[in-house]
Tab-separated table of C-alpha atoms in Angstrom:
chain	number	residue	atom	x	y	z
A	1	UNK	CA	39.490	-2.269	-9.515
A	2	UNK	CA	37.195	-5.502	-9.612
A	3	UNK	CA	33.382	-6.081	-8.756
A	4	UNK	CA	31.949	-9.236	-8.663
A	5	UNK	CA	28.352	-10.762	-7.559
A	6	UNK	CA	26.309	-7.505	-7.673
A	7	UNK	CA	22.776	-8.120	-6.895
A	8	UNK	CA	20.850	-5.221	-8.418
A	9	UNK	CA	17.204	-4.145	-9.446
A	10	UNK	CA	16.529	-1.757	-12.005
A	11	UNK	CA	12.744	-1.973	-11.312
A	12	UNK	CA	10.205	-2.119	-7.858
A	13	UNK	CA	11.680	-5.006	-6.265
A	14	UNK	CA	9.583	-8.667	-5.804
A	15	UNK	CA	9.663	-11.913	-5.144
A	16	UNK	CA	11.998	-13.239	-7.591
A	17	UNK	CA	14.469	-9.739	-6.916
A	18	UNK	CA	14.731	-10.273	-3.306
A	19	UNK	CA	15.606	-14.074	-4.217
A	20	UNK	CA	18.358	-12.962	-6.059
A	21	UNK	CA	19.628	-10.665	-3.307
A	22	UNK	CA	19.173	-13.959	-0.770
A	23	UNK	CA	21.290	-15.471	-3.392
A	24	UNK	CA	24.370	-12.450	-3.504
A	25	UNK	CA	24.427	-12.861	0.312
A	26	UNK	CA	24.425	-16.232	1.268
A	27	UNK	CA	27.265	-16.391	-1.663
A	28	UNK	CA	29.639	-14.156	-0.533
A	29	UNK	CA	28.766	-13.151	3.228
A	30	UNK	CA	27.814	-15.499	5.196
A	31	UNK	CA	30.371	-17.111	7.438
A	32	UNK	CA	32.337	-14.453	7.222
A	33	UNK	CA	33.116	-11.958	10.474
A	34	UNK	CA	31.620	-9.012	10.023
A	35	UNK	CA	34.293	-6.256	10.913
A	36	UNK	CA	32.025	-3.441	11.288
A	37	UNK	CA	28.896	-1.370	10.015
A	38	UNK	CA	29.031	1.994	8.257
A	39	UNK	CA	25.661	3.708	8.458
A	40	UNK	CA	25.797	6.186	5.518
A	41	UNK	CA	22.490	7.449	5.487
A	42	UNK	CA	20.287	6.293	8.621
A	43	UNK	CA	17.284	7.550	6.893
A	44	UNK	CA	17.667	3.811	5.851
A	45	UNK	CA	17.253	2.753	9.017
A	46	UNK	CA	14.172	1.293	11.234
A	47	UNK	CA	13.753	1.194	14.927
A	48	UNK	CA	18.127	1.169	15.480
A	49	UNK	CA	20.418	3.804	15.168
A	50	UNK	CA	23.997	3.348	13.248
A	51	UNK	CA	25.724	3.214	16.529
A	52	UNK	CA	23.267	0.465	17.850
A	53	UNK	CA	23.401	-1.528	14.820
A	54	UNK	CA	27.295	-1.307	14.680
A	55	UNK	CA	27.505	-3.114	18.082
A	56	UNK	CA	25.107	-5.486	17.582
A	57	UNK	CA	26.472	-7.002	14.278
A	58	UNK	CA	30.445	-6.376	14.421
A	59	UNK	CA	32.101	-9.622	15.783
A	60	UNK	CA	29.095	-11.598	14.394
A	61	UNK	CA	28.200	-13.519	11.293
A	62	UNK	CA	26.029	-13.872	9.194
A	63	UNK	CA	23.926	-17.380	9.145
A	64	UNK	CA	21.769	-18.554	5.730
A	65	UNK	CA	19.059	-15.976	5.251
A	66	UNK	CA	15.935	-16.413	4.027
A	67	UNK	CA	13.138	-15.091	2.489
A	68	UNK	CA	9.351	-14.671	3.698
A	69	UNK	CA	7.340	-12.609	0.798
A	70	UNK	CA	9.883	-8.814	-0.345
A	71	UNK	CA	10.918	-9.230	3.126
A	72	UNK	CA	14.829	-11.162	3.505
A	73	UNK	CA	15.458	-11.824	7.168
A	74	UNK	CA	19.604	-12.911	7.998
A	75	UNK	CA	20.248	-14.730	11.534
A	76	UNK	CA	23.281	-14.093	13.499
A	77	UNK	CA	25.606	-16.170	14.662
A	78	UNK	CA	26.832	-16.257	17.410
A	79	UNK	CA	23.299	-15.346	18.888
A	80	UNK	CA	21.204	-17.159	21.632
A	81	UNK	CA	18.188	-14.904	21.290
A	82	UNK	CA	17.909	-15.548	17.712
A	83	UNK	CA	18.743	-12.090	16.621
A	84	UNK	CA	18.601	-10.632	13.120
A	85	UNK	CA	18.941	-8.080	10.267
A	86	UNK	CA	15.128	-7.867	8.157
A	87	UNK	CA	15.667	-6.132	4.812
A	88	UNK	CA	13.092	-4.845	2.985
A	89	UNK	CA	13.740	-3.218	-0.416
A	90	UNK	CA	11.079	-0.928	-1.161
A	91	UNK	CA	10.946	0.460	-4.609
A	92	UNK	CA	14.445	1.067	-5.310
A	93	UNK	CA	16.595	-1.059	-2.572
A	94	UNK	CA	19.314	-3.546	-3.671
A	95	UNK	CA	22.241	-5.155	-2.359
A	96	UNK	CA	25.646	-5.734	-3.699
A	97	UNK	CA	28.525	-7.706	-3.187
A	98	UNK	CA	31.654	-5.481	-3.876
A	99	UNK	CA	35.800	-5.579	-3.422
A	100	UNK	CA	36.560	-2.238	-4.421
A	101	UNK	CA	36.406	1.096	-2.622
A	102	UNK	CA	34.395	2.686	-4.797
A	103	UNK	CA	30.900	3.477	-3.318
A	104	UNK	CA	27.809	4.162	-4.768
A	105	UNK	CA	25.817	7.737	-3.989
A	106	UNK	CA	22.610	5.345	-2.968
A	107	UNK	CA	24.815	3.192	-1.099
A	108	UNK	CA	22.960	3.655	2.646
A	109	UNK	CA	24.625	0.882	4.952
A	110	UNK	CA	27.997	-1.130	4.291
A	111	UNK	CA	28.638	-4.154	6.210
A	112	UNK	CA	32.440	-4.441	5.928
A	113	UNK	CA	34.282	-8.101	5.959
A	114	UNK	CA	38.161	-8.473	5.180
A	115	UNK	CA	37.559	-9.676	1.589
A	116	UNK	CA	35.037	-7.186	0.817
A	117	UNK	CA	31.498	-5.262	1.455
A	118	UNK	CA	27.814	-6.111	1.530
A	119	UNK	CA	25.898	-2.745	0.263
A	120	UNK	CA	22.431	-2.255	0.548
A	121	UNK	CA	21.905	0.349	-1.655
A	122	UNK	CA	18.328	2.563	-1.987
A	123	UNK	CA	17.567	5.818	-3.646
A	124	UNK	CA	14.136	6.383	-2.335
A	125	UNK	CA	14.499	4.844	1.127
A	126	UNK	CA	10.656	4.253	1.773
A	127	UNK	CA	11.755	0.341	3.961
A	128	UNK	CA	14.925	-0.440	4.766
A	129	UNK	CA	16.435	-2.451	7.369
A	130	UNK	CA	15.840	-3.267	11.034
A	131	UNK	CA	17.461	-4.646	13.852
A	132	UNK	CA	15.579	-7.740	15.365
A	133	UNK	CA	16.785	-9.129	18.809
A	134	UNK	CA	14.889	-11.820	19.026
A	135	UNK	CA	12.415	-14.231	17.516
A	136	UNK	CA	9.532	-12.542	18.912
A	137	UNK	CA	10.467	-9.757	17.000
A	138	UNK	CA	10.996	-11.430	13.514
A	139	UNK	CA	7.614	-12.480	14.240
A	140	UNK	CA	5.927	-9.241	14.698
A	141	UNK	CA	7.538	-7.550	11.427
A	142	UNK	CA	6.678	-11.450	9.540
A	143	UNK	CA	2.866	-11.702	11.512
A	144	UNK	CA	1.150	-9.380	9.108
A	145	UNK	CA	2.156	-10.987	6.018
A	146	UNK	CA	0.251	-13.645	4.370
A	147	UNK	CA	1.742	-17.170	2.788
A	148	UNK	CA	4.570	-16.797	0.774
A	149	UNK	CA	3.958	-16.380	-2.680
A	150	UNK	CA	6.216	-19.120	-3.915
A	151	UNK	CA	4.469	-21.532	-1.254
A	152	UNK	CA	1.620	-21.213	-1.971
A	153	UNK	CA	-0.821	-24.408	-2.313
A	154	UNK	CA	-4.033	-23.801	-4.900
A	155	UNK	CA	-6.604	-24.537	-1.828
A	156	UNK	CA	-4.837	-21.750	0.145
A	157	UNK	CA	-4.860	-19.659	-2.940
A	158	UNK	CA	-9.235	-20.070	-3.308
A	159	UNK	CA	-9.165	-19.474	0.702
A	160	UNK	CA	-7.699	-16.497	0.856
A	161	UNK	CA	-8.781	-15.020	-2.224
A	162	UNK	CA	-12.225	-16.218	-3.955
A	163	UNK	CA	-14.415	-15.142	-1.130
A	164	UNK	CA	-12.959	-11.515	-0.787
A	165	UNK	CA	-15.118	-8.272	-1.783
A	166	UNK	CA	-13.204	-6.167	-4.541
A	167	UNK	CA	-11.248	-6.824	-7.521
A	168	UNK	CA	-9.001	-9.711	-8.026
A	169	UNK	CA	-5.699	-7.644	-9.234
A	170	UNK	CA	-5.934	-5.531	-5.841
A	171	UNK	CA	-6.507	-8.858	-4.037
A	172	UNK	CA	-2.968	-10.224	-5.107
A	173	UNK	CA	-1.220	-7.476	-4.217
A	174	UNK	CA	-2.212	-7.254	-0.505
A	175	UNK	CA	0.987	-8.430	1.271
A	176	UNK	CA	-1.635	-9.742	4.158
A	177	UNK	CA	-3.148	-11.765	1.535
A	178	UNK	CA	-0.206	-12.879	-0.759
A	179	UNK	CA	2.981	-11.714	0.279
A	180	UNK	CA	5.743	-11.460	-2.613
A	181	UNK	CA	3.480	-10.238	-5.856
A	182	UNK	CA	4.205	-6.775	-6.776
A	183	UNK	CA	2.603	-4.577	-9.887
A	184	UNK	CA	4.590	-6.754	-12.964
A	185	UNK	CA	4.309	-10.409	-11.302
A	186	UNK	CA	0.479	-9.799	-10.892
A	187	UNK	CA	-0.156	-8.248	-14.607
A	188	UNK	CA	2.360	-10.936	-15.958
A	189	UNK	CA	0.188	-14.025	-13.709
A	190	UNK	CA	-3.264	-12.629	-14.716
A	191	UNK	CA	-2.427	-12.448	-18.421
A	192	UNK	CA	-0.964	-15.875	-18.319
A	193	UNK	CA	-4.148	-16.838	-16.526
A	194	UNK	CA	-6.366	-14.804	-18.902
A	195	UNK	CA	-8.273	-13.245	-16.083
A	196	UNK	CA	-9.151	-9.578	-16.143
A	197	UNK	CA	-7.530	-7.457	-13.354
A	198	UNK	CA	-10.616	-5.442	-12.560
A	199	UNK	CA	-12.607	-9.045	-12.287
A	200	UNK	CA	-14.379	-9.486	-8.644
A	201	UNK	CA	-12.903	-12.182	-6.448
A	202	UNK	CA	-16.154	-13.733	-5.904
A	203	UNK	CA	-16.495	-14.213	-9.610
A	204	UNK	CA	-13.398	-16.394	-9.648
A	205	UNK	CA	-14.490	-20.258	-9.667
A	206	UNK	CA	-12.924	-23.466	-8.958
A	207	UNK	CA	-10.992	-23.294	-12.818
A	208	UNK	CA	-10.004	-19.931	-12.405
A	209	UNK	CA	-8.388	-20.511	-9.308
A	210	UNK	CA	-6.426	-23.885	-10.609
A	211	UNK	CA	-5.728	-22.142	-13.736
A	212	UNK	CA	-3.928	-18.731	-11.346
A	213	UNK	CA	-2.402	-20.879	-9.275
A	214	UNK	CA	-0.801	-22.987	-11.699
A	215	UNK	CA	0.217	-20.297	-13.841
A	216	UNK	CA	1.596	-17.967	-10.728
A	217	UNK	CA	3.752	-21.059	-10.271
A	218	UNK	CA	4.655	-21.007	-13.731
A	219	UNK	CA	5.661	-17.020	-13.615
A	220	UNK	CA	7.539	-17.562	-10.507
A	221	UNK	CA	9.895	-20.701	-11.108
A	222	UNK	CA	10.715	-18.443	-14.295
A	223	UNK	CA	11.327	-15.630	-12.599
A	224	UNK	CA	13.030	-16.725	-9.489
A	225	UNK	CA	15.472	-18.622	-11.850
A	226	UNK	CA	16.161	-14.663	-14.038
A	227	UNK	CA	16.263	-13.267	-10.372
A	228	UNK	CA	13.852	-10.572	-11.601
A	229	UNK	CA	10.637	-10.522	-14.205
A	230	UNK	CA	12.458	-11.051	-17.050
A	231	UNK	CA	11.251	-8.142	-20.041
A	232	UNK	CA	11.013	-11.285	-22.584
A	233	UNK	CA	9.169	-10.083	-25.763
A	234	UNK	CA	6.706	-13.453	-25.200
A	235	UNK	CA	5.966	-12.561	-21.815
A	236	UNK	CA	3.320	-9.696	-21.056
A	237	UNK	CA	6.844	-7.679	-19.092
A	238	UNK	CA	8.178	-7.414	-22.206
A	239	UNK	CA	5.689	-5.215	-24.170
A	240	UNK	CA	3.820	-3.450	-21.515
A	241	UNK	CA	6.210	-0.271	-21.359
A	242	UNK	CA	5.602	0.315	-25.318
A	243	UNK	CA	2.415	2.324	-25.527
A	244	UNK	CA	1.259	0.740	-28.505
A	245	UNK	CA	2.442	-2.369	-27.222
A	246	UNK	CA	0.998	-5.668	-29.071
A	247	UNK	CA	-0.367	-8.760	-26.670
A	248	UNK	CA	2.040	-11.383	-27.201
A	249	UNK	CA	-0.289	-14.222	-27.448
A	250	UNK	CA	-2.880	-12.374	-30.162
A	251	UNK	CA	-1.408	-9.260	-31.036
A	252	UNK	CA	-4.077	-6.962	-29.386
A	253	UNK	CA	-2.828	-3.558	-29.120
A	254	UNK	CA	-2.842	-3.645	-24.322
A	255	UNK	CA	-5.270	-1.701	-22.636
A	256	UNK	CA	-3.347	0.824	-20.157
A	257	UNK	CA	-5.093	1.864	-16.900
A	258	UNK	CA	-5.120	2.318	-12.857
A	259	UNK	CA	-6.601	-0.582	-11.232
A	260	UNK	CA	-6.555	-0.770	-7.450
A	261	UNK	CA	-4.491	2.286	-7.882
A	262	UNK	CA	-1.391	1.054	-9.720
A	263	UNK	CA	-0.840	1.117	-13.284
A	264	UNK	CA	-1.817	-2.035	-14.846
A	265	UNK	CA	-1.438	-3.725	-18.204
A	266	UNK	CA	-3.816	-6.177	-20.179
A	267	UNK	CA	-5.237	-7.335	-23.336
A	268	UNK	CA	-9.134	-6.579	-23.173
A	269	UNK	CA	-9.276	-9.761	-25.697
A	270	UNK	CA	-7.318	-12.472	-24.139
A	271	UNK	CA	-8.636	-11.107	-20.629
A	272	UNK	CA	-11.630	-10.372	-21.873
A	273	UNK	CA	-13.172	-11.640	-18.110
């Protein structure tokens, strides 16, 4: 049997994850006539049923898909409303390219071509996938998110973020703010910028904000080009998970906590503020 292209995540998916699923697709599906839709688990589903989403998409193609924030929206061709499949992965959703029959237990949906299958794949199904017939409804599902991550401009960074009441780590994550930083891009971009996660927004100043915008830049290009965070033993990813974990810049033993509610990683020297 032979596999090839597998997109996969083996943590929460983000930005650069759901960039490397973009990537699996537009490689090895798009173009292609999609022969039909197997709905394994419609648990997976949102706002279609298997049956609905079966007729909608067999027949069809898929056109280039792109990516707005975790969210990976895929146009359909032919299509003269603009219709489209949004994916979002959750904590544990992935896709896969496969040519094999061989299917995975958290394989939920299988889009089937005649040289293979697109899986999306999702153990804890808490997003999933929906069915958009138009434009107008990309943009309802896209509306509540803020500026992608990646596109972010360091004037649109102090807008959105310097003036806002709480902490700056919570801040980030807020998909209406920022959307595309999850728990590890945030801890690995406040390091870098030697900012404390529990520091108030409206304590940020103007260097602050150049110095987290150019290194979120910085962790992103990175990250994007791995197609995850990359567990590097220089980068903050790399020793957080080891309780007695040493900062990779000064060899601090990290400070372990809950900040904004998530479980967040720092050294209390280098991040001292």
């Amino acid at each position: 049997m032979q596999r090839s292209a597998i997109g996969y995540c083996e943590t929460v998916p983000e930005l650069p994850d759901v960039e490397g699923f973009r990537r699996v697709l537009a490689d090895h599906a798009v173009g292609r006539r999609i022969r039909g839709v197997d709905v394994l688990d419609a648990g997976v589903l949102r706002g279609v049923t298997g049956p609905e989403l079966h007729r909608a998409l067999a027949g069809h193609q898929f056109r280039p898909p792109w990516r707005h924030g975790k969210h990976l929206v895929v146009p359909l061709t032919p299509s003269r409303r603009q219709a489209a499949v949004l994916l979002h992965f959750g904590m544990t959703g992935s896709l896969h390219w496969a040519t094999d029959a061989d299917r995975h237990r958290f394989d939920r949906v299988v889009f089937r071509f005649a040289q293979g299958e697109l899986r999306l794949r999702d153990m804890r199904k808490l997003h999933g996938l929906r069915y958009a017939p138009d434009q107008a409804a990309i943009e309802r599902v896209l509306d509540k998110l803020g500026p992608d991550a990646a596109d972010l401009t360091a004037p649109e960074l102090r807008d959105r973020v310097a003036d806002r009441r709480g902490q700056v780590k919570p801040a980030l994550m807020d998909q209406s703010v920022v959307a595309g930083l999850g728990n590890l891009l945030v801890d690995e971009i406040l390091w870098r910028a030697r900012i404390n996660p529990r520091r108030a927004c409206t304590q940020l100043d103007a260097a602050d904000i150049r110095r987290l915008h150019a290194r979120m830049r910085t962790v992103l290009r990175q990250s994007v080009r791995a197609g995850r965070v990359p567990p590097r033993p220089t980068w903050l990813t790399g020793r957080r998970d080891d309780p007695s974990g040493s900062c990779p810049r000064c060899g601090t033993t990290l400070s372990h906590a809950r900040v904004g509610g998530r479980g967040t990683t720092w050294c209390r020297l280098c991040q001292a503020r």
